Tab-separated table of C-alpha atoms and ligand atoms in Angstrom:
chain	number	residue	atom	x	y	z
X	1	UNK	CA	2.193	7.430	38.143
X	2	UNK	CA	-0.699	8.691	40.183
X	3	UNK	CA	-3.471	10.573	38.064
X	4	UNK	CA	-5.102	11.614	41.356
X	5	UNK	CA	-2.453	13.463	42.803
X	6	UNK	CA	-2.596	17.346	43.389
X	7	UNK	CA	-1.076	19.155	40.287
X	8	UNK	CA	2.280	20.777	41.439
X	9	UNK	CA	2.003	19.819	44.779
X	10	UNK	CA	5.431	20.378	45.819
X	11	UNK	CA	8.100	20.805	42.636
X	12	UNK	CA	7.662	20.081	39.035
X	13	UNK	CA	9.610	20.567	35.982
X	14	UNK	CA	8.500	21.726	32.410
X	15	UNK	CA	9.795	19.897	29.963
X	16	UNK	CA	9.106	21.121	26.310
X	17	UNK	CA	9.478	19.203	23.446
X	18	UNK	CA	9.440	22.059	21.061
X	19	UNK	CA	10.267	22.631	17.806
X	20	UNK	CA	12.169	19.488	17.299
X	21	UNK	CA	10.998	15.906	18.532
X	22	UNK	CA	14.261	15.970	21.091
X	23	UNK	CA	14.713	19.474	21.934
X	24	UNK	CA	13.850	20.231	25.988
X	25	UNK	CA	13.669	23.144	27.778
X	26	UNK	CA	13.943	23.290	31.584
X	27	UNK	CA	11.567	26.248	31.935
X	28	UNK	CA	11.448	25.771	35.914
X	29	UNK	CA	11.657	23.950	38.971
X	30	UNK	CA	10.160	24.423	42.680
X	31	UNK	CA	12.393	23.391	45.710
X	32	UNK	CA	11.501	25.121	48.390
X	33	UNK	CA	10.838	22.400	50.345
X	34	UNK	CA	14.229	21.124	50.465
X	35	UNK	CA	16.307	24.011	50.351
X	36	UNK	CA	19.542	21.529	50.905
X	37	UNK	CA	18.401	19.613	47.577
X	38	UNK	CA	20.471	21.169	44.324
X	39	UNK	CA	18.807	20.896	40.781
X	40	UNK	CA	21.206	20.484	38.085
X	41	UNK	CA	21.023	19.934	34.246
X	42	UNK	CA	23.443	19.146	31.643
X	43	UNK	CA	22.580	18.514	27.814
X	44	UNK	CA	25.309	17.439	25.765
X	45	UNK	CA	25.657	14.901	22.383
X	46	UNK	CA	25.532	11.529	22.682
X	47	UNK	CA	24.021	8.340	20.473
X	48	UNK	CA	24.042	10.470	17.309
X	49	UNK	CA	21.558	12.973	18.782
X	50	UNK	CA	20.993	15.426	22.160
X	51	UNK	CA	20.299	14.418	25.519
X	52	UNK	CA	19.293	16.264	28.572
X	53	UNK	CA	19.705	14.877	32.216
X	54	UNK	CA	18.098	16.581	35.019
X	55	UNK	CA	19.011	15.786	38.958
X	56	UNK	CA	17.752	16.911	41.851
X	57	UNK	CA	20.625	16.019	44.886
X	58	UNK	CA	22.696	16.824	47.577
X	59	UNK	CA	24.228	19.869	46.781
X	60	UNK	CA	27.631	17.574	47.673
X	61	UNK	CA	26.903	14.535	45.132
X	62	UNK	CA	24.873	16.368	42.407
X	63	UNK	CA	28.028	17.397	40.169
X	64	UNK	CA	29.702	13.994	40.660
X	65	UNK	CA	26.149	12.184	39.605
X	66	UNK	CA	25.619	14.290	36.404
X	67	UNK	CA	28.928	13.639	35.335
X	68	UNK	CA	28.618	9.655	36.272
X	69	UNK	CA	26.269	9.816	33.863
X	70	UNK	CA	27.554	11.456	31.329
X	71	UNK	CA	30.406	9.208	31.183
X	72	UNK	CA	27.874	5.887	31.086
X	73	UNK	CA	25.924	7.411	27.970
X	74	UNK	CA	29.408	7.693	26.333
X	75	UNK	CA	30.609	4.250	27.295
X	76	UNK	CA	27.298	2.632	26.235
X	77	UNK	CA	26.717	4.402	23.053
X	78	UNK	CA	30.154	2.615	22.167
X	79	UNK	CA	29.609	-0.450	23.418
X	80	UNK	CA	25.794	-0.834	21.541
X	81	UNK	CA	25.843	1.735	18.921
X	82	UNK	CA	26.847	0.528	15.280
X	83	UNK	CA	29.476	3.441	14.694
X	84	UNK	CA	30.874	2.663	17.896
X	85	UNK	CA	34.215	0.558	18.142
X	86	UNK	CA	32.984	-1.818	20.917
X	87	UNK	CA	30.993	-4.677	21.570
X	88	UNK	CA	28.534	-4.422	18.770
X	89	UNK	CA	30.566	-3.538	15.964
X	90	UNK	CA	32.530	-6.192	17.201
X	91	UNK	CA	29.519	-8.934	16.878
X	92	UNK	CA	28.662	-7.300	13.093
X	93	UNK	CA	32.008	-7.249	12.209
X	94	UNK	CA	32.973	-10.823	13.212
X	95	UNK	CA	29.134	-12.747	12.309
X	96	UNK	CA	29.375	-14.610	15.832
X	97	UNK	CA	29.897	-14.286	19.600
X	98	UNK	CA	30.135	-16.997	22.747
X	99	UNK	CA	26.839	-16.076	24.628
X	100	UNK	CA	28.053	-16.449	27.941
X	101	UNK	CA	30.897	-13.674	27.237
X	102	UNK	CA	28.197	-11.394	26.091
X	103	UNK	CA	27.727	-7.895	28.508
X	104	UNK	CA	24.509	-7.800	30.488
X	105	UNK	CA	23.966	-4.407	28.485
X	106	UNK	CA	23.951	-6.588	24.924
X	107	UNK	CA	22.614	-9.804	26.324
X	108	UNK	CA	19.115	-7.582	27.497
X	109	UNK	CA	19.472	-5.890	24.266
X	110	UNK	CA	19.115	-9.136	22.679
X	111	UNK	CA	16.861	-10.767	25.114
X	112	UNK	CA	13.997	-8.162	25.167
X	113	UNK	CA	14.085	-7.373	21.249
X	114	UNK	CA	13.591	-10.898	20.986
X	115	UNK	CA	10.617	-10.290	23.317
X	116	UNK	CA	9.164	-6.852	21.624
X	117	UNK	CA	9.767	-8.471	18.245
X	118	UNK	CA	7.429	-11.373	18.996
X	119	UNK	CA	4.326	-9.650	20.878
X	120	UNK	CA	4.423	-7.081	17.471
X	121	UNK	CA	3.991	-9.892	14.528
X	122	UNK	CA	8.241	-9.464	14.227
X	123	UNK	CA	7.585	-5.255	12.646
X	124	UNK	CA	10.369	-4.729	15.394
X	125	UNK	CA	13.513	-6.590	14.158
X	126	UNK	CA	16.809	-5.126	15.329
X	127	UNK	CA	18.822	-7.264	13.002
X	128	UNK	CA	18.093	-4.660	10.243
X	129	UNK	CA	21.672	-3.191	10.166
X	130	UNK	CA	21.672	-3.508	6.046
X	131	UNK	CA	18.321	-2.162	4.952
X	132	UNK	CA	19.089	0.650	6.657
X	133	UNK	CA	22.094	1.296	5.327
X	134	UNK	CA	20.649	0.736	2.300
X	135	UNK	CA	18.335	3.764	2.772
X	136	UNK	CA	21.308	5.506	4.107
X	137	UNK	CA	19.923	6.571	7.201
X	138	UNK	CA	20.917	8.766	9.034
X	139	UNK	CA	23.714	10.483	6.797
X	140	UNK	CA	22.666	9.643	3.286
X	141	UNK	CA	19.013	9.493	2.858
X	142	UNK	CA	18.085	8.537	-0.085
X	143	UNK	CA	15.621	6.218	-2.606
X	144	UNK	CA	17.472	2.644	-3.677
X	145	UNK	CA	16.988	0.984	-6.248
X	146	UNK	CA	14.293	-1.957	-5.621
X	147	UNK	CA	16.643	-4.618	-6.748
X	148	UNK	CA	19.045	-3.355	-3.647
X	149	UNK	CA	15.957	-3.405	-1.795
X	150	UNK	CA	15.369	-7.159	-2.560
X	151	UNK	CA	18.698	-7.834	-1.758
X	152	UNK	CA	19.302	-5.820	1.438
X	153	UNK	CA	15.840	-7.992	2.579
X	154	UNK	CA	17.336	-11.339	2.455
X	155	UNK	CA	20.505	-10.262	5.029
X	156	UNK	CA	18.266	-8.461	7.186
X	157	UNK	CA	15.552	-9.623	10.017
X	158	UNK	CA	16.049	-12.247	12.883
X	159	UNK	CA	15.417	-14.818	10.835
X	160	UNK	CA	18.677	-14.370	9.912
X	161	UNK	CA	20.256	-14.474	14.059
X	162	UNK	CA	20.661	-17.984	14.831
X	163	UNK	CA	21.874	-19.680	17.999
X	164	UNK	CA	24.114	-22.823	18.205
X	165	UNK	CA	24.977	-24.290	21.557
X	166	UNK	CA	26.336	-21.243	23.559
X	167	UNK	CA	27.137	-19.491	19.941
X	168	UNK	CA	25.344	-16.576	18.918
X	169	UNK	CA	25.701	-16.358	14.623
X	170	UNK	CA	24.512	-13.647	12.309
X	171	UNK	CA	23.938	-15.056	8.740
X	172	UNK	CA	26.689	-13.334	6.418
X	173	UNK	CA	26.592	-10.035	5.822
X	174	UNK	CA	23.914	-9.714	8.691
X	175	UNK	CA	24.265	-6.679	10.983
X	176	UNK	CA	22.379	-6.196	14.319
X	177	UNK	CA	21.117	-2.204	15.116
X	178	UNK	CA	19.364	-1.506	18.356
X	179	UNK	CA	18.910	1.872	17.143
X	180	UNK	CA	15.278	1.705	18.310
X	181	UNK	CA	15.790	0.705	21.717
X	182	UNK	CA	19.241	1.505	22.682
X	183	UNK	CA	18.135	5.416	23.532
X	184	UNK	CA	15.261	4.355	25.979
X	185	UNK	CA	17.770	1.444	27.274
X	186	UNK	CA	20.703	4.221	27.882
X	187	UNK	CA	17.886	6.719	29.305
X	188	UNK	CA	16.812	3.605	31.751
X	189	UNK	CA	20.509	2.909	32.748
X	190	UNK	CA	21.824	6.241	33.465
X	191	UNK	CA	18.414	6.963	35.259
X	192	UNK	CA	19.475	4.392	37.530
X	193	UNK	CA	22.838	5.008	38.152
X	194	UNK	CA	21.710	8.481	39.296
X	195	UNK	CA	19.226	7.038	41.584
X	196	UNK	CA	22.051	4.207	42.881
X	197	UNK	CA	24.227	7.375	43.449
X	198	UNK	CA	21.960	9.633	45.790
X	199	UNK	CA	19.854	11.834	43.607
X	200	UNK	CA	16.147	12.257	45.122
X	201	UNK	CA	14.480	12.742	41.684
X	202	UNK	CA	15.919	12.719	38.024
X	203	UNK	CA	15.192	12.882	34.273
X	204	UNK	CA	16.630	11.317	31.663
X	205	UNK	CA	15.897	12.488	27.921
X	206	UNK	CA	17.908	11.411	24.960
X	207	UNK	CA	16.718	12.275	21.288
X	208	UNK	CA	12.837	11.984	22.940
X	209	UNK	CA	12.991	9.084	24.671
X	210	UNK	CA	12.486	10.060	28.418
X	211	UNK	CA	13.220	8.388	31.901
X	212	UNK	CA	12.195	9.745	35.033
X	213	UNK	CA	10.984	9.524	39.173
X	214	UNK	CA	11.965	10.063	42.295
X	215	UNK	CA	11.242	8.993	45.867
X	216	UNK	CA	7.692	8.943	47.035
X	217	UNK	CA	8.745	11.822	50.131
X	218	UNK	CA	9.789	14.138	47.098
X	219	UNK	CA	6.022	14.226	45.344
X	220	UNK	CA	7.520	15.433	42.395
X	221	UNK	CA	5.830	15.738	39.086
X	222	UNK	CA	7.766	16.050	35.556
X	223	UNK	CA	5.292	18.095	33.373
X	224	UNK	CA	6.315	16.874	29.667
X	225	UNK	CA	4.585	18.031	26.312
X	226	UNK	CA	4.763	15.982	23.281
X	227	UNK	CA	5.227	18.017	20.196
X	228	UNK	CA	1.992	17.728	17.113
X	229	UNK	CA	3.953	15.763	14.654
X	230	UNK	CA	2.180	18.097	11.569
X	231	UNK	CA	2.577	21.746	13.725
X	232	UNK	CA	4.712	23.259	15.844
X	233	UNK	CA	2.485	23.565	18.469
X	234	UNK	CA	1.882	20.865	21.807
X	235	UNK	CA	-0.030	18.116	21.218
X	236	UNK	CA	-0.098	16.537	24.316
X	237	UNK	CA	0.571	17.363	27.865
X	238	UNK	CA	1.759	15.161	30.360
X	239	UNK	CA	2.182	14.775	34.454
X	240	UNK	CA	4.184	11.677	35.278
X	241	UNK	CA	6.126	10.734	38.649
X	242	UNK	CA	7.759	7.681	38.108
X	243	UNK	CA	8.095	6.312	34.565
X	244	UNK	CA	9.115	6.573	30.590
X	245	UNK	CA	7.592	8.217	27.648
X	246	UNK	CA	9.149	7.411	24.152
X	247	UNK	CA	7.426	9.089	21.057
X	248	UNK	CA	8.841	7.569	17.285
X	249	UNK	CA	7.692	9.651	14.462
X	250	UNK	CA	7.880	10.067	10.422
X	251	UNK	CA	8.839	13.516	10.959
X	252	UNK	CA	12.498	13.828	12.100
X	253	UNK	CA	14.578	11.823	10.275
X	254	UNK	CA	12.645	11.713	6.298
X	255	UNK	CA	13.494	13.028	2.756
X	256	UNK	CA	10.750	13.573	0.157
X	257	UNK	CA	10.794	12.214	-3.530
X	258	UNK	CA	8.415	12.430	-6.228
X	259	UNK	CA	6.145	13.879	-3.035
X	260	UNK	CA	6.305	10.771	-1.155
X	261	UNK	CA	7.530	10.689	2.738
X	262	UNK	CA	9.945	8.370	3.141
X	263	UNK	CA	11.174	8.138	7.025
X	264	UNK	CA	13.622	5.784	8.632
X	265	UNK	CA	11.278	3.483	10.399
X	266	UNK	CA	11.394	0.612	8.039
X	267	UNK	CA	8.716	-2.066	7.971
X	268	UNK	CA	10.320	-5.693	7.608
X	269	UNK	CA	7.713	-7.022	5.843
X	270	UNK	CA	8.895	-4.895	2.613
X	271	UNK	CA	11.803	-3.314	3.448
X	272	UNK	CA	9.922	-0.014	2.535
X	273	UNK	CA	9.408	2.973	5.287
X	274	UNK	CA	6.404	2.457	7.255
X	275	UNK	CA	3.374	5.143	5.597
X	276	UNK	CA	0.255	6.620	7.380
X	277	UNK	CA	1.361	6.821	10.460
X	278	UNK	CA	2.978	10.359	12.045
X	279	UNK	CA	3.904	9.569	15.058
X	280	UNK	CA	3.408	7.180	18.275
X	281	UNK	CA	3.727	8.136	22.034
X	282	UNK	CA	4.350	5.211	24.514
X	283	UNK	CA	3.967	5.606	28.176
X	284	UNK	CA	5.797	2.643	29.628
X	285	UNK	CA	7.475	1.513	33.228
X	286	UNK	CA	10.912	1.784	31.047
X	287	UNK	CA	12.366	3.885	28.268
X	288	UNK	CA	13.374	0.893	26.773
X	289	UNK	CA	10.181	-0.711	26.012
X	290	UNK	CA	8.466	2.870	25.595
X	291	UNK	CA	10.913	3.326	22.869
X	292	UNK	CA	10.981	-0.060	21.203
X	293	UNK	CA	7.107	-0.286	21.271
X	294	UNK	CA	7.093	3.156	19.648
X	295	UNK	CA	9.089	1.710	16.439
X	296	UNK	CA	7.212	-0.937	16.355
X	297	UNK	CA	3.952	0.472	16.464
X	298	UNK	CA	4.787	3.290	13.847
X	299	UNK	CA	5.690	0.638	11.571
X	300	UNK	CA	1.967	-1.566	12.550
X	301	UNK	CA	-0.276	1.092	13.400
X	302	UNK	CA	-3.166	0.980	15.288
X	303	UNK	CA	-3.734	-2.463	14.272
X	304	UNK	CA	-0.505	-2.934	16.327
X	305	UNK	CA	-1.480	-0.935	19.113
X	306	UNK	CA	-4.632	-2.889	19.533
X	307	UNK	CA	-3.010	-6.136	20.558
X	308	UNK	CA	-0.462	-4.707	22.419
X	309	UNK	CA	-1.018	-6.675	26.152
X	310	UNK	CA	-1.938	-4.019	28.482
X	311	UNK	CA	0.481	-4.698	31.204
X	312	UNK	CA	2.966	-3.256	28.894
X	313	UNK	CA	1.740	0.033	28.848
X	314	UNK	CA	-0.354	2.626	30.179
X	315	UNK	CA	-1.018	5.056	27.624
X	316	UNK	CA	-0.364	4.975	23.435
X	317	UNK	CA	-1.086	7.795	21.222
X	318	UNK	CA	-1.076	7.246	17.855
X	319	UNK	CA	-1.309	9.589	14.705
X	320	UNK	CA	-2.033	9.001	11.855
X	321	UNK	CA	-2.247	10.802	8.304
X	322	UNK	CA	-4.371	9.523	5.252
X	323	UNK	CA	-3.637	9.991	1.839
X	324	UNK	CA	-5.388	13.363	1.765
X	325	UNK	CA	-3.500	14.317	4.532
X	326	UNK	CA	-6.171	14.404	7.231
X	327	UNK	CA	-4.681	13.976	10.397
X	328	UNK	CA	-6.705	11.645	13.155
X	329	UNK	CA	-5.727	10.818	16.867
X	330	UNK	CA	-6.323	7.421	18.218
X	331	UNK	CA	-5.209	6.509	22.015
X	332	UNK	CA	-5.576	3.399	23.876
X	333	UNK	CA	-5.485	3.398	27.415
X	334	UNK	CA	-4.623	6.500	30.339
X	335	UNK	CA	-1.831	7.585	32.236
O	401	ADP	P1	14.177	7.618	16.816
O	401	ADP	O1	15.618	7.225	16.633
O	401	ADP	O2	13.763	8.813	16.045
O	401	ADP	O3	13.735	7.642	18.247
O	401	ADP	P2	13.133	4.989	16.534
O	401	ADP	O4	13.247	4.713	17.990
O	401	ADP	O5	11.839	4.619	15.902
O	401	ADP	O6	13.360	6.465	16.129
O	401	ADP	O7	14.324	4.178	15.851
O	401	ADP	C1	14.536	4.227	14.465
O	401	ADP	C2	15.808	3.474	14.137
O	401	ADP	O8	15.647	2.080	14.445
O	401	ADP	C3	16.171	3.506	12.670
O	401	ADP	O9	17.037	4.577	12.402
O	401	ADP	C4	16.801	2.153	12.433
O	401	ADP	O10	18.156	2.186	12.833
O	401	ADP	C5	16.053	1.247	13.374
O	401	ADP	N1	14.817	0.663	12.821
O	401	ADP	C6	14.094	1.078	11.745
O	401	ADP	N2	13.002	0.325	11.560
O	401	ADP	C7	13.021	-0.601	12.563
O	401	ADP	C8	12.148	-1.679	12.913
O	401	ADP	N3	11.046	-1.958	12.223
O	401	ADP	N4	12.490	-2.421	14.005
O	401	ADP	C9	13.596	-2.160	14.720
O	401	ADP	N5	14.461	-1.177	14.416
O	401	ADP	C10	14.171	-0.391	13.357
O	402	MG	MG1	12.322	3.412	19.153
């Protein structure tokens, strides 16, 4: 990311996050320069929400790249998402694995959660499968009873992931859900794979989590705008190169009762949705910190944000909303 660098130089893309928290809009891109370079986009379902990719390639390899990673989106949402049939339902369903026959896909999973979870005082714990069924996110929100609550507590957090020897074990009843990392991770991976495969510059956005860069020679800059989480209109706008931007927010996924805003980032320490805070943007060197830190920080708030270490990010933006409803912007750090 280079602040200093000439505003639409050579090519740049628009990307609006509009209306919804994951909606983009390709409003234009510039390649005169390289008139043998092809810009293609495809935005399809995947992980239980939208995502967009965005290549610019050889007119020759651009097609075949898109559809690469199209195809490793699918494969991983299956492989790491808890409705999927593959190696994660597999872990929840059976309460153990052999660590060395874990993926490299569930072993960094693991490995950094582990890491996010312990420079955030644990608020990001993905071993919080049963709360969150509990709340019925994302297909059945609704308000449990306390006592469910209570109970859904004691099989949730890592406290409950234990390792023997080379044996990973989930207490019983315990279910793992990297549902607030696995959308930057994906984003990071199939970034890559288009970069392995040829493409000179790409972006990768699923549900709001975005990946992008491209080589030095190309210059380019993705222009993204991160929606007000209390308005329709922009509340931030954004020129990044090379890097990820993740934004978690009350404001998507929530159900109202008795006038309270319940949302499906769930603080561990109560089992309760986190309150006060809107919505957090992370810039980040991946999508799947970006994203993880964004869950994590909704859920800790500024307080959070504060002793985040600063080679972990570049920019935060945090909102927050008091019990009157007045809306205040805090931001640590610059892009
Ligand atoms: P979004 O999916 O809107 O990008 P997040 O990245 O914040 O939102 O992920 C929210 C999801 O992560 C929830 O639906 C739930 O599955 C899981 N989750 C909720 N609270 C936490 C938490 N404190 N730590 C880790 N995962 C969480
Ligand atoms: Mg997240």
């Amino acid at each position: 990311m280079k602040p200093g660098r000439k505003k639409f130089n050579s090519a740049f893309l628009l990307i609006l996050l509009m209306g919804s928290l994951v909606a983009a809009l390709l409003v234009r891109v510039f390649l005169e320069d390289n008139p043998e370079l092809l810009e293609m986009k495809n935005r399809t379902p995947v992980l239980g929400t939208f995502a967009t990719y965005i290549v610019i390639a050889d007119s020759e390899t651009a097609g075949l790249i898109l559809s690469s990673m199209d195809s490793l989106a699918r494969y991983l949402d299956n492989e790491l998402g808890v409705y999927g049939t593959g190696e994660l339902s597999d872990l929840n369903m059976r309460g153990y694995a052999l660590i060395p026959a874990l993926s490299s896909d569930l072993l960094y999973l693991l490995e950094n959660s582990l890491f996010i979870s312990s420079v955030t005082d644990s608020l990001f714990d993905p071993a919080m499968g049963v709360l969150v069924n509990t709340w019925g996110f994302p297909s059945d929100p609704h308000l449990p009873d306390s006592v469910d609550i209570d109970r859904a507590l004691t099989r949730s957090g890592l406290n409950n992931v234990r390792i023997s020897g080379d044996t990973l074990l989930l207490s019983s009843g315990t279910l793992l859900d990297f549902g607030a990392i696995a959308k930057g991770y994906t984003a990071d991976r199939i970034y890559s794979l288009s970069r392995e495969m040829g493409a000179s510059a790409a972006l990768v956005e699923i549900g709001g989590e975005i990946r992008c860069g491209g080589d030095p020679e190309t210059a380019r800059l993705w222009r993204l705008a991160v929606r007000n989480p209390r308005g329709d209109n922009i509340m931030e706008m954004m020129e990044i190169e090379n890097g990820a931007v993740a934004t978690s927010g009350d404001y998507e996924n929530y159900f109202f009762a008795g006038g309270i805003r319940f949302c499906h980032i769930l603080d561990p320490r109560t089992g309760y949705p986190e309150s006060g805070v809107a919505s957090v943007t992370m810039v980040c060197r991946n999508a799947a910190f970006a994203d993880a830190l964004a869950t994590a920080v909704s859920v800790g708030g500024i307080d959070t944000a504060e002793n985040l270490p600063d080679s972990l990010f570049s920019l935060i933006i945090v909102v927050t909303e008091d019990e009157n409803g007045e809306v205040t912007e805090w931001r640590r750090g610059s892009i």
